[in-house]
Every structure is written in structure tokens, then in C-alpha cells.
Short mmCIF file of C-alpha atoms in Angstrom, two decimals:
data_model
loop_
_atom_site.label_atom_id
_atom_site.label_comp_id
_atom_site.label_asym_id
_atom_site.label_seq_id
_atom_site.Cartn_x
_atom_site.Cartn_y
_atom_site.Cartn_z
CA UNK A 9 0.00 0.00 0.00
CA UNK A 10 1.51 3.44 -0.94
CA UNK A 11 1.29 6.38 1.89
CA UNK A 12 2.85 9.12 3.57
CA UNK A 13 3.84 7.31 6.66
CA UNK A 14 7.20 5.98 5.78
CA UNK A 15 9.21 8.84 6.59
CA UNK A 16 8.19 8.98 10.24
CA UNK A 17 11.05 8.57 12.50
CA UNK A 18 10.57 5.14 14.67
CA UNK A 19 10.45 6.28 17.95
CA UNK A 20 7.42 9.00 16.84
CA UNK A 21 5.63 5.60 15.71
CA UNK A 22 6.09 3.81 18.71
CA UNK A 23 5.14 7.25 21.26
CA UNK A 24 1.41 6.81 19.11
CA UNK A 25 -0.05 4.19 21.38
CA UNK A 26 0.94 5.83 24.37
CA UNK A 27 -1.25 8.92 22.63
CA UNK A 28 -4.11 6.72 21.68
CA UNK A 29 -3.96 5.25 26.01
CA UNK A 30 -3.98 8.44 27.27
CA UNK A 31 -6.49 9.93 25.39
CA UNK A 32 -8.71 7.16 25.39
CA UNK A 33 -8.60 8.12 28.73
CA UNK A 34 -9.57 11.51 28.96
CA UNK A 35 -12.94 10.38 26.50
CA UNK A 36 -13.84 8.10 28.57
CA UNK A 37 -13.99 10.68 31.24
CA UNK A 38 -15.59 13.24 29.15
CA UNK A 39 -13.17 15.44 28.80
CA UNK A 40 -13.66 17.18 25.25
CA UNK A 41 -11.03 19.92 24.83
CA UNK A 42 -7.11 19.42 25.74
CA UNK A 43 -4.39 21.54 24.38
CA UNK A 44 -0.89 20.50 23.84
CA UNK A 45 0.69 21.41 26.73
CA UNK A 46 -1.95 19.94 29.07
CA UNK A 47 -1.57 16.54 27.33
CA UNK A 48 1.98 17.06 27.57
CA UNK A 49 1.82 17.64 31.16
CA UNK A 50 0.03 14.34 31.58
CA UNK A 51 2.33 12.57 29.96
CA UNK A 52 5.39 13.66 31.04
CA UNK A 53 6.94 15.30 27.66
CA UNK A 54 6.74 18.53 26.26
CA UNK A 55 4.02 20.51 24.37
CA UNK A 56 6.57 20.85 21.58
CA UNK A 57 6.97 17.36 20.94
CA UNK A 58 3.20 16.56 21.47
CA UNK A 59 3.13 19.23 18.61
CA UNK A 60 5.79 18.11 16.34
CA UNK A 61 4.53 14.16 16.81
CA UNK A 62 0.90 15.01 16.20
CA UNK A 63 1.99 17.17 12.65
CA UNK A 64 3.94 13.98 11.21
CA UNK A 65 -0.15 12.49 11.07
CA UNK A 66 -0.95 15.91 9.57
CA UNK A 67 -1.83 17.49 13.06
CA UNK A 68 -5.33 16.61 14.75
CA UNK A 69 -6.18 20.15 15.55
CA UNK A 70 -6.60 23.64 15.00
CA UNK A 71 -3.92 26.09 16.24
CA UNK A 72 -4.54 28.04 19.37
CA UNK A 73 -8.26 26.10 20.45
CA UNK A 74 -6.79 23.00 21.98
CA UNK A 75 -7.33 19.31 20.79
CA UNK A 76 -11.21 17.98 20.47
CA UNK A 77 -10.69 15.14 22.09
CA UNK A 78 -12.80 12.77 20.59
CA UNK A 79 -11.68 14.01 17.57
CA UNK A 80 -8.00 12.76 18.49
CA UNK A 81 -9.61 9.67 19.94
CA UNK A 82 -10.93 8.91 16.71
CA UNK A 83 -7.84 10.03 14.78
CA UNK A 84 -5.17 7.96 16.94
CA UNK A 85 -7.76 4.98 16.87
CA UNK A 86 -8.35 5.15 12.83
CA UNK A 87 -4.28 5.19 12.85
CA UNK A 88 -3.99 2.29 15.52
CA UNK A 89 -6.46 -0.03 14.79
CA UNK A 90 -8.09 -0.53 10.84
CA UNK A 91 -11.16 -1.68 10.55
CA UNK A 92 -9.66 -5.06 8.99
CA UNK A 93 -7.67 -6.58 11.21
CA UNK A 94 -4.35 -7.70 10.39
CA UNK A 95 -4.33 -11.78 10.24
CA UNK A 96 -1.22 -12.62 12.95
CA UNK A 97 -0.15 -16.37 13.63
CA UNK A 98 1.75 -17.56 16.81
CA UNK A 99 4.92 -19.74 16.86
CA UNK A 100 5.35 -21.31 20.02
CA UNK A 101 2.87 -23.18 22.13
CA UNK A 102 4.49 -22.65 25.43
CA UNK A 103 4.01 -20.97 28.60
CA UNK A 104 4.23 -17.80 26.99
CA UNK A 105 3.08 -18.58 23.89
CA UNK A 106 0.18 -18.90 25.77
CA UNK A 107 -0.55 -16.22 27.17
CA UNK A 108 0.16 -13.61 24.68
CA UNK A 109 -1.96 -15.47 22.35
CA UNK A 110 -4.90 -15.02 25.17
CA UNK A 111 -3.54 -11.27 25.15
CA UNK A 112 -3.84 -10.78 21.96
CA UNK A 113 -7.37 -12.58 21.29
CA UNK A 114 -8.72 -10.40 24.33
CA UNK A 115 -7.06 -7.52 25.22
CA UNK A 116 -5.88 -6.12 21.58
CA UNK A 117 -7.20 -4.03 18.69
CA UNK A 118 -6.44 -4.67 15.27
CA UNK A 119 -5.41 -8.13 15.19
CA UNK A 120 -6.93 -11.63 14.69
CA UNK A 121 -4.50 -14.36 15.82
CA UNK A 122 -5.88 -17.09 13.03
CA UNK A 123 -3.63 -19.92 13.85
CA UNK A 124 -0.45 -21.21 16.05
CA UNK A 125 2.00 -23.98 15.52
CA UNK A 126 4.38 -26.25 17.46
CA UNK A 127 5.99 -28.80 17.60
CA UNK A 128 5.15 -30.78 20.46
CA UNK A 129 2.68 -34.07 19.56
CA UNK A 130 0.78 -32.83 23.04
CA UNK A 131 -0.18 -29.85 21.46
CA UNK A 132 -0.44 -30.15 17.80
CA UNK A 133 -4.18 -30.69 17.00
CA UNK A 134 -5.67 -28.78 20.23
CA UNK A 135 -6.15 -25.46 20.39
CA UNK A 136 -5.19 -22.40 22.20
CA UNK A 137 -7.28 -19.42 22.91
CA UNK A 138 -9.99 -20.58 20.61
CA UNK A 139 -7.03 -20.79 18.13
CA UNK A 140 -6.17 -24.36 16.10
CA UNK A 141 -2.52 -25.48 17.00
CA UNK A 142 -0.91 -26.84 13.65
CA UNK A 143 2.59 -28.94 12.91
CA UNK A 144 4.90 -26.60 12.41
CA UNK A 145 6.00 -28.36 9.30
CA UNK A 146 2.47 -27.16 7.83
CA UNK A 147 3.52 -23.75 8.00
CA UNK A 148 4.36 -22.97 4.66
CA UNK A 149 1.26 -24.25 3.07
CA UNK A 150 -0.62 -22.71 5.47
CA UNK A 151 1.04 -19.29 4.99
CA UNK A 152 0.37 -19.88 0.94
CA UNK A 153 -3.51 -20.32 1.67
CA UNK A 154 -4.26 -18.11 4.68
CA UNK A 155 -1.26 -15.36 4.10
CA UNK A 156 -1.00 -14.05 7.67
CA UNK A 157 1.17 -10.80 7.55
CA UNK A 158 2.26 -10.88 11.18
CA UNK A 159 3.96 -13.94 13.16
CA UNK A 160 4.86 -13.69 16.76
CA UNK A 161 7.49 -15.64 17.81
CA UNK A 162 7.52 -17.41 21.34
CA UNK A 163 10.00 -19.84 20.57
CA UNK A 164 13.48 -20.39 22.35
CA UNK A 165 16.03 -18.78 20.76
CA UNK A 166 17.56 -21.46 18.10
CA UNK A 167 14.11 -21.76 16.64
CA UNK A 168 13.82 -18.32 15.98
CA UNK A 169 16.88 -17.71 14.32
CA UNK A 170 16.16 -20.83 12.32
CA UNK A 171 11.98 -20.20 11.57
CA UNK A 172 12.38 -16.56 10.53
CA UNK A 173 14.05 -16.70 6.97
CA UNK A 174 11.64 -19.16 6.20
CA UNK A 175 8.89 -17.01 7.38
CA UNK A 176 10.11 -13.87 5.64
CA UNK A 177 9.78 -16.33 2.51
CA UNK A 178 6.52 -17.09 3.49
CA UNK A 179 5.44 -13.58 3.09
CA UNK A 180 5.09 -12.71 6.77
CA UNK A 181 5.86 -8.84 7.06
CA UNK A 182 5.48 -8.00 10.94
CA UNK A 183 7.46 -10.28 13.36
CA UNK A 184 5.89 -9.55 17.58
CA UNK A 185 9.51 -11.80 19.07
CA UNK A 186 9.68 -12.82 22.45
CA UNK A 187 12.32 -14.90 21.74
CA UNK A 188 16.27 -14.73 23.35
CA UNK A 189 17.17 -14.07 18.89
CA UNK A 190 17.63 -10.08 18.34
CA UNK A 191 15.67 -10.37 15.06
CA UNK A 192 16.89 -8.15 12.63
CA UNK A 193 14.51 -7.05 9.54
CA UNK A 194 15.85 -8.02 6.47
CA UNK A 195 14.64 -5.67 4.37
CA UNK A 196 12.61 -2.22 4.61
CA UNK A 197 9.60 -4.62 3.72
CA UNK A 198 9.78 -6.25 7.34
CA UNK A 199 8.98 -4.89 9.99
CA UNK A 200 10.10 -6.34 14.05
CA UNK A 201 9.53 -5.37 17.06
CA UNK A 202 11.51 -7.25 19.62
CA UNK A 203 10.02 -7.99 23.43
CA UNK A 204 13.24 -8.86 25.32
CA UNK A 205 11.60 -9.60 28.45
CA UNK A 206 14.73 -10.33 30.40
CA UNK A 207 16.44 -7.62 29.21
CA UNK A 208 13.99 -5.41 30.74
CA UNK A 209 14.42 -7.24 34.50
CA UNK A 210 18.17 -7.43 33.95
CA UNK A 211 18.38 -3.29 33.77
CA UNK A 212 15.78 -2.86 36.18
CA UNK A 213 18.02 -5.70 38.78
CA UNK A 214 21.40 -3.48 37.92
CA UNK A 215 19.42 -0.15 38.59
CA UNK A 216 17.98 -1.53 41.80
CA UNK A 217 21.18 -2.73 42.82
CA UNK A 218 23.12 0.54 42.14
CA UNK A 219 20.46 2.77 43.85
CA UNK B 18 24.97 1.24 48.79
CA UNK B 19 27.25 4.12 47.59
CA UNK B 20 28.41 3.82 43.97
CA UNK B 21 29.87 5.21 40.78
CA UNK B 22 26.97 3.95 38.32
CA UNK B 23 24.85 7.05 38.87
CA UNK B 24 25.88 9.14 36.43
CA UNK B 25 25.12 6.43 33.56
CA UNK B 26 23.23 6.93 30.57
CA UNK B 27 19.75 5.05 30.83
CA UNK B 28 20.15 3.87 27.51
CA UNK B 29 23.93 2.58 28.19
CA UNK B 30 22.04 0.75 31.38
CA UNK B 31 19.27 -0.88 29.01
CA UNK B 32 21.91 -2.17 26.25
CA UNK B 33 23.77 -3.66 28.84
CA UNK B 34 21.88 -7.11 28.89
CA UNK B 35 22.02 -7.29 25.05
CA UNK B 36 26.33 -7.19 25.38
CA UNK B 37 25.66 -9.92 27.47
CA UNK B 38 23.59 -11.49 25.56
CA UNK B 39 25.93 -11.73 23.00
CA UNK B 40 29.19 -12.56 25.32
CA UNK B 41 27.67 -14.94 26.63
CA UNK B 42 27.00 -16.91 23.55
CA UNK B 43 30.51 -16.13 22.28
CA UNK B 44 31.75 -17.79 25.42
CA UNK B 45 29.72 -21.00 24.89
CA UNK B 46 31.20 -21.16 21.89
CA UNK B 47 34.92 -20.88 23.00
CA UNK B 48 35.39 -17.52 21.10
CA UNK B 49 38.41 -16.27 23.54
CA UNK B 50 38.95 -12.86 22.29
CA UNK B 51 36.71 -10.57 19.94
CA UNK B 52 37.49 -6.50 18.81
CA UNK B 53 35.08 -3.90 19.59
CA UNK B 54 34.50 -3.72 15.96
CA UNK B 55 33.54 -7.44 15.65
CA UNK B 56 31.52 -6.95 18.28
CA UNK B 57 30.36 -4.07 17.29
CA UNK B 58 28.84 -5.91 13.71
CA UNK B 59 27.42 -8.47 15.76
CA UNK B 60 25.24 -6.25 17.21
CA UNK B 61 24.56 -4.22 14.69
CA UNK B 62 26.01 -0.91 16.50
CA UNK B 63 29.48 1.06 16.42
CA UNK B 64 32.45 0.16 17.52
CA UNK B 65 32.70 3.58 18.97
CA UNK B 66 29.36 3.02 20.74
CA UNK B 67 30.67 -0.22 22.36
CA UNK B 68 33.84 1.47 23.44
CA UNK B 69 31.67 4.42 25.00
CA UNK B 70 29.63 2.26 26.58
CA UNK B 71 32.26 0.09 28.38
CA UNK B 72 34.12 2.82 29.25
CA UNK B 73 30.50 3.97 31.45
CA UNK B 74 31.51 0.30 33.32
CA UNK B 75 35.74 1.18 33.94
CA UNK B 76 36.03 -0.39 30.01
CA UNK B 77 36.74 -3.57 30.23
CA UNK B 78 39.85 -4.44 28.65
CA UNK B 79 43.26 -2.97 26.86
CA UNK B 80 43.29 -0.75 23.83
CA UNK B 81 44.22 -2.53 20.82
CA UNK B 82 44.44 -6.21 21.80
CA UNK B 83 40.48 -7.05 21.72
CA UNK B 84 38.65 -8.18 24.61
CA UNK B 85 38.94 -11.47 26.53
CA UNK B 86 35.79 -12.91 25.88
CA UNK B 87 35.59 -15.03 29.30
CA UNK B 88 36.92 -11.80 31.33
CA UNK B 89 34.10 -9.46 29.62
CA UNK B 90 31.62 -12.66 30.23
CA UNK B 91 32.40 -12.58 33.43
CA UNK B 92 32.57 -8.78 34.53
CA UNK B 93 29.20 -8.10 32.54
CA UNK B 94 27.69 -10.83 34.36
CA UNK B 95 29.33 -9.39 37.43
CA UNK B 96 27.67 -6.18 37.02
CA UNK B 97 24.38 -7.42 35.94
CA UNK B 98 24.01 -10.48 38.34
CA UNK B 99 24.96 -10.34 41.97
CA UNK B 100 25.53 -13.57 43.96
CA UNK B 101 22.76 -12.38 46.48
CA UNK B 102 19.63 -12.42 44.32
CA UNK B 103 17.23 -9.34 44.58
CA UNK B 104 13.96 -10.37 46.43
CA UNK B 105 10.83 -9.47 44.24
CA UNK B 106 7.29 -9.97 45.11
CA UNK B 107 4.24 -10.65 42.33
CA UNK B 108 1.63 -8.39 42.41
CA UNK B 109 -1.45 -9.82 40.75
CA UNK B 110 -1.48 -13.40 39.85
CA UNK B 111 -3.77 -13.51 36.87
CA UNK B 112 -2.41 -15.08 33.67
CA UNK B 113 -0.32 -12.77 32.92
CA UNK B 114 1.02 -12.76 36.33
CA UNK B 115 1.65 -16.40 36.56
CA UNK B 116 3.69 -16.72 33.29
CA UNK B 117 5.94 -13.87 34.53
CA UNK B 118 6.61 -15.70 38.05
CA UNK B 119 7.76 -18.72 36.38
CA UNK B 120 9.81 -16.37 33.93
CA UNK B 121 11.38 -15.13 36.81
CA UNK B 122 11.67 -18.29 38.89
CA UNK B 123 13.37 -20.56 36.03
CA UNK B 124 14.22 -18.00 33.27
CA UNK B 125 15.98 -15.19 35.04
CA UNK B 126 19.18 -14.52 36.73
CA UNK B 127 19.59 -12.49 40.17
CA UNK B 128 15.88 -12.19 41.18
CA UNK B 129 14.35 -14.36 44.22
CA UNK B 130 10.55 -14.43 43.97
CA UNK B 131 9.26 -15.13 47.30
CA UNK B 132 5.23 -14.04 47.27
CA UNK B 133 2.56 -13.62 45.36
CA UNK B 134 -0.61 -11.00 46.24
CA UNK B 135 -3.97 -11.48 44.81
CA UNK B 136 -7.51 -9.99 45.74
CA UNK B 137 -9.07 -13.65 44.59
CA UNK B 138 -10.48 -15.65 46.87
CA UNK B 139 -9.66 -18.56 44.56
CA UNK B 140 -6.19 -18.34 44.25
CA UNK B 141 -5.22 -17.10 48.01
CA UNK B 142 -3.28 -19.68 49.82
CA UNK B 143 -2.49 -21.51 46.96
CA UNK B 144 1.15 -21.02 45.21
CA UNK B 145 2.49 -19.83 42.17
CA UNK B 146 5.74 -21.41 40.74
CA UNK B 147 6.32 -22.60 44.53
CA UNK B 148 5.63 -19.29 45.71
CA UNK B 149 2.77 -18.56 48.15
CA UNK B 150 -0.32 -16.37 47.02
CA UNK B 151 -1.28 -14.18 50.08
CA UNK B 152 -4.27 -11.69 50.21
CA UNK B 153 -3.33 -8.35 49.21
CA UNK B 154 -4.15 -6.67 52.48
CA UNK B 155 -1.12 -8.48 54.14
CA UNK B 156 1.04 -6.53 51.78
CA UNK B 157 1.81 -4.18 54.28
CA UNK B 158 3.10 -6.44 56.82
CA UNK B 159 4.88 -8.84 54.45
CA UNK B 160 7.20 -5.97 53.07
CA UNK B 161 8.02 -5.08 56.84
CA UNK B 162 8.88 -8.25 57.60
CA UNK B 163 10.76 -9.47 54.78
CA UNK B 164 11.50 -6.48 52.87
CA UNK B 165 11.27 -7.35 49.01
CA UNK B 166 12.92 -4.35 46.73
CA UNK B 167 11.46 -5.08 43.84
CA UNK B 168 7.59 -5.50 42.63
CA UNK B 169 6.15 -7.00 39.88
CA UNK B 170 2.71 -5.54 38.93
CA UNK B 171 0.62 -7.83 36.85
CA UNK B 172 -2.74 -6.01 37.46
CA UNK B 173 -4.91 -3.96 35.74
CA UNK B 174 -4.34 0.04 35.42
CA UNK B 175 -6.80 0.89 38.19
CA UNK B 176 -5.11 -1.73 41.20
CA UNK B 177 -1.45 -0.63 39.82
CA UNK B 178 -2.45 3.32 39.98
CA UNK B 179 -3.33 2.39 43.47
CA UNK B 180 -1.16 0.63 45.06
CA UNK B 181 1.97 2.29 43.29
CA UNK B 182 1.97 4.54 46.71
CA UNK B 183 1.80 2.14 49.15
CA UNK B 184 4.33 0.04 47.41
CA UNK B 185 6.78 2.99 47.67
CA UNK B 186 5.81 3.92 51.20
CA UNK B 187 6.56 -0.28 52.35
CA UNK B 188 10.54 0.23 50.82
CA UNK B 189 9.98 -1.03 47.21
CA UNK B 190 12.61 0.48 45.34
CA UNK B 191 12.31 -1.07 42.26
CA UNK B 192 8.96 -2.05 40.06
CA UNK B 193 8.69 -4.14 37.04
CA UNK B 194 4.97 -2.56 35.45
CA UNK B 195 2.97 -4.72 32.93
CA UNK B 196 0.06 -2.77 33.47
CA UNK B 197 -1.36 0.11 31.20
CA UNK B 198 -0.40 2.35 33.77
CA UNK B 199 2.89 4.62 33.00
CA UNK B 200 4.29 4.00 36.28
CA UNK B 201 6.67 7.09 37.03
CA UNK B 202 9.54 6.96 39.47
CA UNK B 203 8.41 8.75 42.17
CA UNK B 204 11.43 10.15 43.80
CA UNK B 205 15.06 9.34 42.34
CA UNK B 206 15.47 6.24 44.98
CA UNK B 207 13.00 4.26 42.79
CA UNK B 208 13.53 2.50 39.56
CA UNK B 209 10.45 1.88 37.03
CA UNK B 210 10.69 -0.09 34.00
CA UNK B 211 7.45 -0.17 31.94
CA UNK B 212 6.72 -3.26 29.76
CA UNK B 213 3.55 -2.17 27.48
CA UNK B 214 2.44 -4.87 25.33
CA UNK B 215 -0.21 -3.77 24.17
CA UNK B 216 1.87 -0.28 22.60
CA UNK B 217 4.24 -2.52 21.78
CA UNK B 218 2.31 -4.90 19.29
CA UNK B 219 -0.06 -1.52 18.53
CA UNK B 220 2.60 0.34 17.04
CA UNK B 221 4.33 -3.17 15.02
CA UNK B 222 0.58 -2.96 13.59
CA UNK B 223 0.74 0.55 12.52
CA UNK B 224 3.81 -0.28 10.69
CA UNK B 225 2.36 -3.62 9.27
CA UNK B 226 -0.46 -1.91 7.73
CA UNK B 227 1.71 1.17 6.28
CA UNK B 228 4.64 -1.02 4.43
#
């Protein structure tokens, strides 16, 4: 799909659902005006760079009045979440696998988590979150038939490194990776966004220790 | 505890376990000494950056002969991992919640979990990963008694909002949040790292649906 997105810096994309939270927020409590430096206060950045994020979508609001706020709701949420949702499969049955495939069947927007695969005999054939679980050896077929555009990856970190080319050939274009494997995108076609869970408590534990 | 790690860079902190990470796996694999510039490709950075950011940790190792891959193995771990684990209690045990204390209890280095808090009926007095559930109200006393620095907040925005205070006022110093709620460091004596999900596989979709 062609747009005007693709020159947004990264770290304005990522700041967008922290936007969307917040001012879902302040609709649900009625709020209907907020102006830059308000929002700003709340959360904890400047009204500049509420200002100069907002103008790479082409701005939300007039100068000088303040944000409508459901008209930002509605903005941020037409940005977020499209009305067709974006077809995701899960690699990785696990313990974790698990759960984020629960998370993302009930607590997100915008996707539909269509199938996951293993590898284990105790899972293949049952399901998880209302999801089928498939041999992971079926993947490419079912990729072929069902193209999925997003997989998330709970896998240790050998099968990571070893599923993703194939996926990438597969025609995935999103990767979600929980998994130990810094996953790299391969081309400006693929997008990744990597969860490094114990990255996250090892900084925190050196922090806390160094307080 | 008096130290020299203050005036670090957050960001130097956070890529901290990803050099490990990556000495670490050199070292299983007998690698003895690698260049900041091999390293540096490895993980897709600068050499300069590497250099910088071992010099924020006393460096390392000599100028011009590489590092010794088993003495930066061990100092990293060093730094990151102390022999006396940090105590860390669980702070909703809900799906979520459970997957995270059996991340921490067989996944993680240099954390102890040693409770679990709930406002269930169902699942207080039973155990998570080995580790009692207790009723929320006995937070209080549990944190005098045994003093955990670090909590782990698996609960929804409104229950981490609220007890965010408390928490600080019973000595937690550090908190791992996985709900919606920004948790902000109250004071400079407390340590906060937010793990949003749900912004995390928002924004991947954003990008998805604008290749």
C-alpha cells in the first residue's frame, strides 16, 4: 500500500499508542477539549513534541483552540487499529506462547490471531485461545492459503533464528519476538519489534542494585 | 549502597543485557577474544558506541588487543548479576502474572521471587511457581517483615495506579509494570521499568499496515 507514513522517525511511531492510552482516557472521562501542553503535562513530555509528533499524522487540531478530544480519539484509533484486522499467527505453544496469544485474542485491537503452531505431539491438534494449533512443518502451506502478515514468535532462541528466513519467505511482514534471537529485519519490507523480556528485568536488577 | 553507576546513561544501562547477551554466547562457543568492531557488527552498532559504553563500566579491557571474551563474560555478568539475588514480590497473579513468576523463577538470573498478592479468593493460599499467594491486604506487613525491593505488577491500570503509593511507602525500590499504567519513578530512589504490550504490538501494527 503506498502512503505518507514511511518517513516517520521510529520512535514518533512507537510514542502513538501511548497517545491513543492516554487519550482514550480523557474520552472516557468526558473530557472534550485538551491543548498540547496539558496533554503534555500528563504525559510527562513537552508541548513541543506533542506538537511536532501530532503534525507527522498531519496534526489533529486547530492552532490556538486545543485538541477535540474525541476528535483525536478517533484520529489515533483510525491510525492504531483498521477496521480489517491484520491476520497474525503464533509460533510457540508454550508458557508464553500462551498467554500472549490469550492477550492478543482479548485484550488487543487490530489483530486476529488465526492460527499457532508447534511442535510438540501434546499440542499439535488442540487449540489455544480458541485458536487451532498446527505442525509446524504445515507452516508454509498454510502461509500460501491463509497469508498471515504478522507472526509472533515465542520460541526459544535457536528456533527463531532458524523459523524466521523461512517465514520472511513465506510472506510474513510484521514479526511480535519474544524470543532470546535479536531479530533483525531483512529488508525495509519487514517490519520487528523485539520484546526482550529479560532484558527489561536485567536493567531494572542493575538499577535496583546501584540505587 | 554508595556507587559510581549514577551518572550512567539510561540507555547505556538498558543495552547492557544485550552485550551480554551476545558474550555470553561467544563464550559458549569458546570464542576467547573478539574487537570492539567485531563486536560491534554483531550487534549491529558502532564500535565507537561499544567502546563508549564500556568505558561507562571502567572499560573492560586494553586498547588494541580485543577483549577477553571469558573476562568481559564474566565482569558483565558481574555487574548485571549479583551472587545475592534481589527479592521481588508478584503483584497480581492472573495469567499474565503467573507466566511472569515462572519467567522469573526458572528464566531469570539475580531475582528471588518469594510471594505472590492477589484480591481472589480462589487463588489465596495456593502457590504460584512454589511461591505462596497471600491476600493483598497483608502486603503491608509482608514488606516489613521481609522487605522485598522489587515489585512486579501484573494487574490492571486501576489496582497498579493504586497501590503504586503504598508500594513505595513499604521500601519497594524497584517495580517491574505490565500494566497500562505509566508507572513514574516517584522520587530518584526508585527505579520503574514499563513493559507495554499492548503499545508494543499496537505500534508493530501501525507499521504492518503502512509497508
Amino acid at each position: 500500500m503506498p502512503n505518507s507514513y514511511e518517513t516517520i522517525p521510529l520512535p514518533v511511531i512507537k510514542r502513538l499508542p501511548r497517545y491513543y492510552r492516554y487519550v482514550e482516557g480523557l474520552h472516557q472521562h468526558g473530557i472534550a477539549t485538551i491543548s498540547s501542553s496539558e496533554l503534555a503535562a500528563l504525559l510527562g513530555t513537552t508541548a513541543s513534541q506533542v506538537r511536532q509528533d501530532f503534525n507527522c499524522f498531519g496534526g489533529f487540531g486547530q492552532q490556538g483552540v486545543g485538541y477535540s478530544v474525541s476528535h483525536l480519539y478517533k484520529s489515533l484509533s483510525n491510525l492504531l487499529f483498521s477496521d480489517t484486522p491484520i491476520d497474525a499467527i503464533l509460533i510457540g505453544v508454550g508458557r508464553l506462547g500462551r498467554t500472549i496469544a490469550h492477550f492478543i485474542t482479548h485484550e488487543v485491537k487490530g489483530f486476529s490471531l488465526i492460527a499457532a503452531f508447534d511442535t510438540s505431539e501434546k499440542i499439535i491438534g488442540r487449540s489455544v485461545s480458541d485458536v487451532p494449533v498446527y505442525d509446524v512443518s504445515t507452516l508454509q502451506n498454510f502461509c500460501k492459503e491463509h497469508s498471515p502478515q504478522v507472526a509472533v514468535l515465542c520460541v526459544p532462541q535457536e528456533g527463531a533464528s532458524k523459523l524466521a528466513p523461512s517465514l520472511f519467505a513465506y510472506g510474513i511482514k510484521g514479526f511480535w519476538n519474544f524470543s532470546h534471537y535479536d531479530l533483525a529485519s531483512a529488508s525495509k519490507d519487514i517490519v520487528v519489534e523485539n520484546v526482550h523480556l529479560g532484558d527489561s528485568i536485567s536493567s531494572l536488577g542493575f538499577r535496583v542494585r546501584n540505587l
